[in-house]
Short mmCIF file of C-alpha atoms and ligand atoms in Angstrom, two decimals:
data_model
loop_
_atom_site.label_atom_id
_atom_site.label_comp_id
_atom_site.label_asym_id
_atom_site.label_seq_id
_atom_site.Cartn_x
_atom_site.Cartn_y
_atom_site.Cartn_z
CA MET A 205 111.78 106.72 70.37
CA ASN A 206 113.10 109.51 71.98
CA THR A 207 111.53 110.10 76.04
CA ARG A 208 110.60 113.57 76.02
CA VAL A 209 110.88 114.95 79.76
CA ILE A 210 108.62 117.53 81.05
CA LYS A 211 109.32 119.60 84.17
CA ILE A 212 105.63 120.16 86.68
CA ASP A 213 105.74 122.03 89.78
CA PRO A 214 102.93 119.78 91.49
CA LEU A 215 101.88 122.79 93.94
CA ASN A 216 101.08 125.11 90.14
CA ILE A 217 100.56 122.57 88.09
CA ASP A 218 100.94 123.38 83.95
CA TYR A 219 97.85 122.43 82.33
CA SER A 220 98.68 122.65 79.03
CA LEU A 221 102.03 120.50 79.19
CA MET A 222 100.28 118.78 81.80
CA LYS A 223 97.43 117.76 77.96
CA ARG A 224 100.74 116.53 76.12
CA ALA A 225 101.27 113.89 78.58
CA ALA A 226 97.29 113.22 78.70
CA GLU A 227 97.32 112.74 74.93
CA PHE A 228 100.62 109.90 74.29
CA ILE A 229 98.38 108.17 77.54
CA LYS A 230 95.48 108.16 75.17
CA LYS A 231 96.45 107.88 72.16
CA GLY A 232 98.06 104.41 73.13
CA GLY A 233 101.67 105.62 74.82
CA LEU A 234 103.40 105.09 78.27
CA VAL A 235 104.16 108.00 80.53
CA ALA A 236 105.53 107.91 83.70
CA PHE A 237 104.21 109.93 86.40
CA PRO A 238 104.70 110.55 89.94
CA THR A 239 102.70 109.69 92.31
CA GLU A 240 103.33 110.06 96.48
CA THR A 241 104.76 106.62 97.05
CA VAL A 242 107.40 106.24 93.45
CA TYR A 243 107.27 106.81 90.48
CA GLY A 244 104.24 105.29 88.25
CA LEU A 245 104.40 103.92 84.89
CA GLY A 246 101.40 104.57 83.21
CA ALA A 247 99.49 103.41 80.28
CA LYS A 248 95.24 103.92 78.39
CA GLY A 249 93.58 101.17 80.74
CA THR A 250 91.12 100.10 78.70
CA ASP A 251 93.65 99.55 75.80
CA GLU A 252 95.27 96.50 76.11
CA LYS A 253 98.15 96.53 73.97
CA ALA A 254 98.91 100.06 75.29
CA VAL A 255 99.03 98.17 78.69
CA ALA A 256 100.85 95.78 77.45
CA LYS A 257 103.70 98.03 75.99
CA ILE A 258 104.44 98.50 79.86
CA PHE A 259 105.02 94.85 81.11
CA GLU A 260 107.47 95.24 77.44
CA ALA A 261 109.44 98.57 78.66
CA LYS A 262 110.06 97.25 82.93
CA ALA A 263 110.74 93.38 81.36
CA ARG A 264 107.77 92.49 83.59
CA PRO A 265 106.27 89.20 83.63
CA LEU A 266 103.07 88.93 82.29
CA GLU A 267 101.57 87.40 85.48
CA ASP A 268 102.47 90.22 87.38
CA PRO A 269 99.10 91.85 87.73
CA LEU A 270 99.30 96.06 87.96
CA ILE A 271 97.87 98.44 90.28
CA VAL A 272 95.15 100.54 88.77
CA HIS A 273 94.31 104.41 89.62
CA ILE A 274 92.01 105.77 90.09
CA LYS A 275 91.20 110.02 90.52
CA ASP A 276 87.78 109.73 92.19
CA LYS A 277 85.65 106.99 93.90
CA ASN A 278 82.51 107.14 90.82
CA ASP A 279 85.77 105.38 89.25
CA LEU A 280 85.73 102.58 91.77
CA TYR A 281 82.63 100.98 90.81
CA LYS A 282 83.82 101.60 87.29
CA ILE A 283 86.35 98.57 87.63
CA ALA A 284 85.44 96.42 90.19
CA LYS A 285 81.55 95.23 92.20
CA ASP A 286 80.52 93.85 95.72
CA VAL A 287 82.49 96.69 96.90
CA PRO A 288 82.71 95.51 101.26
CA ARG A 289 81.57 97.99 103.98
CA LEU A 290 85.44 97.56 105.02
CA ALA A 291 86.19 98.28 102.19
CA GLU A 292 84.19 101.76 101.99
CA LYS A 293 85.63 102.33 105.58
CA LEU A 294 89.21 102.18 104.87
CA ILE A 295 88.99 103.82 101.54
CA GLU A 296 87.13 107.15 103.83
CA LYS A 297 90.45 107.32 106.26
CA PHE A 298 93.11 106.37 103.47
CA TRP A 299 91.88 108.45 99.90
CA PRO A 300 93.75 109.80 98.41
CA GLY A 301 96.92 107.98 99.27
CA PRO A 302 99.01 105.58 99.46
CA LEU A 303 96.43 102.47 100.29
CA THR A 304 95.49 99.47 97.41
CA ILE A 305 92.71 97.54 97.64
CA ILE A 306 92.31 94.17 96.36
CA LEU A 307 88.45 93.96 95.42
CA LYS A 308 86.39 91.83 92.60
CA LYS A 309 86.86 93.20 89.20
CA ASN A 310 84.35 94.35 86.57
CA LYS A 311 84.41 92.91 82.86
CA ASN A 312 85.77 96.40 81.32
CA ILE A 313 88.99 96.01 82.67
CA PRO A 314 91.81 94.00 80.27
CA ASP A 315 93.01 90.84 81.55
CA ILE A 316 96.40 91.50 81.11
CA VAL A 317 95.90 93.86 83.65
CA THR A 318 95.22 91.72 86.43
CA ALA A 319 97.38 88.38 84.99
CA GLY A 320 93.58 86.45 84.44
CA LEU A 321 92.56 86.75 87.92
CA ASP A 322 89.23 87.77 88.62
CA THR A 323 90.70 90.69 91.86
CA VAL A 324 91.84 94.10 90.27
CA ALA A 325 93.89 96.41 92.88
CA VAL A 326 92.97 99.83 92.85
CA ARG A 327 93.96 102.33 94.56
CA MET A 328 93.18 106.55 94.59
CA PRO A 329 96.87 108.69 94.17
CA SER A 330 97.20 111.57 96.48
CA ASN A 331 99.78 113.33 94.12
CA PRO A 332 98.37 116.61 92.25
CA ILE A 333 100.21 115.91 89.27
CA ALA A 334 99.34 112.43 89.14
CA ARG A 335 95.62 113.51 89.51
CA VAL A 336 95.50 116.24 87.39
CA LEU A 337 97.23 113.48 84.24
CA ILE A 338 94.42 110.62 85.51
CA GLU A 339 91.72 113.43 84.88
CA LEU A 340 92.98 114.77 81.98
CA SER A 341 93.32 111.00 80.37
CA ASP A 342 89.69 110.84 81.37
CA VAL A 343 90.34 106.72 81.92
CA SER A 344 91.81 104.94 84.43
CA ILE A 345 95.76 104.58 84.62
CA PRO A 346 97.37 100.50 84.82
CA ALA A 347 100.73 102.07 87.04
CA PRO A 348 103.64 99.53 88.14
CA SER A 349 106.78 101.54 89.46
CA ALA A 350 108.70 102.53 86.78
CA ASN A 351 111.77 101.04 86.93
CA LEU A 352 113.53 97.71 85.31
CA PHE A 353 111.48 95.08 86.61
CA GLY A 354 113.65 93.86 89.67
CA ARG A 355 115.43 97.16 90.62
CA PRO A 356 114.63 99.08 93.29
CA SER A 357 112.16 101.28 92.65
CA PRO A 358 112.91 104.72 91.03
CA THR A 359 111.55 108.09 93.18
CA SER A 360 112.61 110.54 91.24
CA ALA A 361 112.43 111.14 87.29
CA GLU A 362 116.19 111.35 86.36
CA HIS A 363 115.91 107.44 88.33
CA VAL A 364 113.08 106.42 85.52
CA LEU A 365 115.70 107.93 82.97
CA ASN A 366 118.21 105.52 84.43
CA ASP A 367 116.31 101.94 83.17
CA LEU A 368 113.73 103.15 81.21
CA ASP A 369 114.99 105.87 79.06
CA SER A 370 114.21 105.49 75.07
CA ARG A 371 112.04 102.56 75.97
CA ILE A 372 108.80 104.75 76.98
CA ASP A 373 107.07 107.80 75.65
CA MET A 374 107.33 110.83 77.96
CA VAL A 375 108.51 111.60 81.72
CA ILE A 376 107.00 113.91 83.77
CA ASP A 377 109.41 115.34 86.31
CA GLY A 378 107.98 115.94 89.05
CA GLY A 379 110.42 116.08 91.54
CA ILE A 380 110.91 113.76 94.76
CA CYS A 381 108.65 111.69 95.70
CA ASP A 382 106.90 112.65 98.83
CA ILE A 383 106.97 108.78 100.83
CA GLY A 384 109.67 106.94 98.88
CA LEU A 385 108.26 103.30 99.41
CA GLU A 386 105.42 101.66 97.62
CA SER A 387 101.34 101.50 98.59
CA THR A 388 100.09 98.61 101.40
CA VAL A 389 97.93 96.06 99.68
CA ILE A 390 95.28 94.54 101.06
CA GLU A 391 92.73 92.24 100.58
CA PHE A 392 89.45 91.27 102.29
CA ARG A 393 88.46 88.08 103.84
CA GLY A 394 85.50 87.82 105.22
CA ASN A 395 85.18 90.91 107.93
CA GLU A 396 88.80 91.20 108.46
CA ALA A 397 91.46 92.98 106.00
CA ALA A 398 95.04 91.61 106.04
CA ILE A 399 98.67 93.03 104.43
CA LEU A 400 99.82 92.17 101.08
CA ARG A 401 102.38 94.54 101.15
CA PRO A 402 103.39 96.75 103.82
CA GLY A 403 103.75 100.72 102.56
CA GLY A 404 103.10 103.57 102.68
CA ILE A 405 99.72 103.27 104.88
CA THR A 406 101.45 101.23 108.08
CA LEU A 407 99.50 98.78 109.99
CA GLU A 408 99.61 101.25 113.28
CA ARG A 409 97.42 103.69 111.40
CA LEU A 410 95.17 100.84 109.90
CA CYS A 411 94.59 100.01 113.23
CA GLU A 412 93.56 102.95 114.61
CA ILE A 413 90.88 102.46 112.21
CA GLU A 414 89.57 98.72 112.18
CA LYS A 415 90.76 96.41 114.56
CA ASN A 416 90.69 93.16 112.32
CA ILE A 417 93.60 93.81 110.63
CA ILE A 418 96.06 91.29 109.66
CA PRO A 419 99.76 91.99 110.17
CA TYR A 420 101.67 91.78 106.95
CA ASP A 421 102.91 87.64 106.75
CA GLU A 422 105.09 86.49 104.26
CA LYS A 423 104.54 83.03 104.16
CA ASN A 424 100.21 83.98 103.88
CA VAL A 425 101.17 85.97 101.31
CA ILE A 426 102.58 83.72 97.99
CA LYS A 427 99.13 82.35 97.07
CA ASN A 428 97.24 85.09 97.65
CA SER A 429 99.42 87.92 95.95
CA PRO A 430 100.51 86.14 92.47
CA GLY A 431 103.61 88.40 91.23
CA LYS A 432 105.63 88.51 94.25
CA TYR A 433 109.12 87.58 93.63
CA PRO A 434 111.43 86.21 96.10
CA CYS A 435 114.34 88.82 94.31
CA HIS A 436 112.86 92.34 94.11
CA TYR A 437 113.84 95.90 94.55
CA SER A 438 117.39 94.50 93.69
CA PRO A 439 120.61 96.67 93.19
CA LYS A 440 123.44 95.16 90.92
CA ALA A 441 125.36 95.15 94.35
CA LYS A 442 125.19 91.94 96.99
CA VAL A 443 123.08 93.60 99.38
CA VAL A 444 123.46 91.94 103.46
CA ILE A 445 122.17 92.96 105.90
CA ALA A 446 123.80 93.84 109.68
CA GLU A 447 120.34 93.43 112.08
CA ASN A 448 118.69 95.60 114.61
CA ASN A 449 119.89 94.06 117.72
CA ALA A 450 123.06 95.21 120.02
CA GLU A 451 125.96 94.32 117.95
CA GLN A 452 125.18 96.13 115.43
CA ILE A 453 127.38 98.23 114.11
CA GLU A 454 130.36 95.55 115.53
CA ASN A 455 128.81 93.53 112.99
CA VAL A 456 128.78 96.33 110.49
CA LEU A 457 131.80 97.11 111.00
CA SER A 458 133.54 92.79 110.82
CA LEU A 459 131.10 92.10 107.73
CA SER A 460 133.03 95.34 106.04
CA ALA A 461 136.61 94.76 107.15
CA PHE A 462 135.85 90.78 105.79
CA TYR A 463 134.50 92.50 102.48
CA LYS A 464 136.64 95.15 101.74
CA LYS A 465 140.24 92.41 102.60
CA SER A 466 138.26 90.06 99.86
CA GLY A 467 138.71 93.26 97.30
CA TYR A 468 135.07 93.76 97.09
CA LYS A 469 134.20 97.69 96.35
CA THR A 470 132.53 97.99 100.38
CA GLY A 471 129.91 100.27 101.20
CA ILE A 472 127.59 100.54 104.29
CA MET A 473 123.61 101.98 104.37
CA CYS A 474 123.96 103.64 108.11
CA LYS A 475 121.41 105.16 110.65
CA LYS A 476 123.02 108.60 110.96
CA GLU A 477 123.88 108.02 115.19
CA HIS A 478 126.65 104.85 113.74
CA ALA A 479 128.44 107.49 111.10
CA GLY A 480 130.76 108.78 113.94
CA PHE A 481 132.23 105.17 113.77
CA LEU A 482 132.56 104.51 109.69
CA LYS A 483 135.02 106.75 108.88
CA SER A 484 137.13 104.21 107.72
CA PHE A 485 134.47 103.22 105.59
CA ASP A 486 132.27 103.83 102.59
CA TYR A 487 128.83 104.72 103.63
CA LYS A 488 125.59 106.76 103.20
CA GLU A 489 123.16 107.77 105.89
CA LEU A 490 119.60 105.92 105.40
CA GLY A 491 118.66 108.71 108.04
CA PRO A 492 118.06 109.20 111.63
CA SER A 493 117.60 105.20 113.16
CA GLY A 494 113.80 106.67 114.92
CA ASP A 495 112.54 109.23 111.92
CA PHE A 496 110.77 106.37 109.85
CA CYS A 497 109.39 108.34 107.43
CA VAL A 498 113.40 109.72 106.19
CA CYS A 499 114.95 106.63 106.44
CA ALA A 500 112.42 105.47 103.46
CA GLY A 501 112.64 108.36 101.08
CA ARG A 502 116.09 108.10 100.87
CA LEU A 503 116.11 104.04 100.73
CA PHE A 504 115.51 102.92 97.10
CA SER A 505 117.74 106.13 96.32
CA ILE A 506 121.06 105.24 98.28
CA LEU A 507 120.32 101.74 96.29
CA ARG A 508 120.71 103.11 93.79
CA GLU A 509 123.79 105.49 94.08
CA PHE A 510 125.27 102.73 95.44
CA ASP A 511 125.20 100.87 91.82
CA ASP A 512 126.37 104.21 89.86
CA GLU A 513 129.43 104.17 91.96
CA LYS A 514 129.86 101.09 91.14
CA PHE A 515 129.67 99.25 94.61
CA ASP A 516 130.08 95.18 94.98
CA VAL A 517 128.88 95.05 97.84
CA ILE A 518 126.36 96.97 99.99
CA ILE A 519 125.82 96.06 103.72
CA ALA A 520 123.00 97.47 105.16
CA GLU A 521 121.98 98.57 108.96
CA GLY A 522 118.34 97.19 109.61
CA ILE A 523 115.93 99.60 111.28
CA GLU A 524 113.74 98.72 113.88
CA GLU A 525 110.28 96.71 112.43
CA LYS A 526 107.57 98.93 113.39
CA GLU A 527 105.22 101.56 111.67
CA LEU A 528 107.12 102.96 107.98
CA GLY A 529 110.18 100.42 109.07
CA ILE A 530 108.53 97.03 108.83
CA ALA A 531 107.47 98.52 104.74
CA ILE A 532 111.40 99.34 104.38
CA MET A 533 112.71 96.61 105.70
CA ASN A 534 110.60 94.55 104.07
CA ARG A 535 112.09 95.79 100.78
CA LEU A 536 115.74 95.62 102.44
CA ARG A 537 115.21 91.40 102.67
CA LYS A 538 113.42 91.30 99.59
CA ALA A 539 116.76 93.71 97.62
CA VAL A 540 118.67 90.34 99.84
CA GLY A 541 116.62 87.73 97.64
CA THR A 542 115.70 86.31 101.14
CA VAL A 543 112.27 86.64 101.48
P1 AMP B 1258 103.58 97.30 91.33
O1 AMP B 1258 105.15 96.27 91.32
O2 AMP B 1258 104.23 98.26 92.88
O3 AMP B 1258 102.95 97.79 90.91
O4 AMP B 1258 102.62 95.97 92.70
C1 AMP B 1258 102.40 95.73 91.89
C2 AMP B 1258 101.10 94.03 92.94
O5 AMP B 1258 100.27 94.62 93.61
C3 AMP B 1258 102.09 92.75 92.42
O6 AMP B 1258 103.04 92.92 92.60
C4 AMP B 1258 100.83 92.07 93.35
O7 AMP B 1258 101.71 91.71 94.07
C5 AMP B 1258 99.59 92.74 93.76
N1 AMP B 1258 98.73 92.94 93.12
C6 AMP B 1258 98.15 93.76 91.74
N2 AMP B 1258 97.47 92.80 92.01
C7 AMP B 1258 96.42 91.90 92.39
C8 AMP B 1258 95.68 91.42 92.36
N3 AMP B 1258 94.32 91.20 91.93
N4 AMP B 1258 95.25 90.43 93.68
C9 AMP B 1258 96.44 90.41 94.75
N5 AMP B 1258 97.44 91.01 94.51
C10 AMP B 1258 97.53 92.15 93.56
MG1 MG B 1259 107.73 97.69 91.65
#
C-alpha cells in the first residue's frame, strides 16, 4: 500500500483535501494527522476491524488501550457515562487541549479500543486539522501516536513516514506539533483526580483550578494504567541521563569522554547554556533550560536525529522537574528504560 501525503495549512484548511482524508477513515482505513501534542494514527472508532489495523501498523500490543479523540463535548456522552463533576470542571477549563480523562465507557465502544477495560480514555484535541478530520469523518477517532511501538513519538509528518510509510493509507502533513509531548492522562478517585501520565497540561496548571490533584507517581501508575511499558519513547541509541545537579557538566564531559574512548559514536543532548563547554563533542541543543516549551518541542525530534545519524550513545542532560520539565524527564527516563 502506498501512503499518500497531503499538505494542509492549519490556519487555512483545504476542506476538499480534508474530505479525502475523512473518506479513508469512513472506509475503515488509517490516517495519520497532526494534533497539538504529537501526530496521531486514527481509524473509525466504531469499526473494530479498522481499529485492529492501528495495532497492526504500529506493532502495538493489544493490551495497550487507545485514547479516543472527539470533536465536542456532546460526543463525550456517546462514549462515556457517569462523568464526575470534577471531570466537567477540568474539561471546562482545559478542553480542547492536551488533557485525557479516563471515564466509565459506554457499550458502543468496541472492546479493542479499551483493551477490554470498562473504562475509556477521551480527549478533545485543539489542533484545527484534527478537529476537522473528526468532524468530516463523523465519528470519534481512537488514535495513539503515529510511530512504531516503543519509538520516540512523531512530531512531524516526516517522522511518521520514517516509521509507517506503506503501512498506513494517508498522512496529513500539518507541520510541526505545537507542544511535541503527549497529553496528560488523569483518572478520578472519589473527589480527587490522579495523574497517570504527565503531559501537555502541567500539574501546576491543574492545581490552579482544582486542589484535589494527586501528582504523577510512577509506583502508583502501573496497576491503574495498562499499557505502561518499562521501555518506551526509545531511540535505537543507548540513552544515558546526566542528572540535573551542580556536577552536571562535569558528569557530561566525563561520560562523553568515556563512551567516545570506548569506540561508541556519542552525542550529547544539552542545555543551551552548556553548549560552549562541548565544542570537542557532537551535541544538539534541547533548548534554554528554563524554556520548557522549547525543550518539549525538540525532545523527540533530537532523539530521532541522533538515530538517523547512527549515533550509538546519547548523553542527555536532565532538566528541572517542574512544569513541562516533569513530562520531559518522564519521557527521558522511559527512553532509558529505568521507570
Ligand atoms: P498513547 O500511546 O499516547 O496513545 O497513550 C495511551 C495511553 O493512555 C495508554 O498507554 C494508557 O497508559 C493510557 N490509557 C488509555 N486508556 C486507558 C484506560 N482506559 N485506563 C487507564 N489508562 C488508559
Ligand atoms: Mg504512543
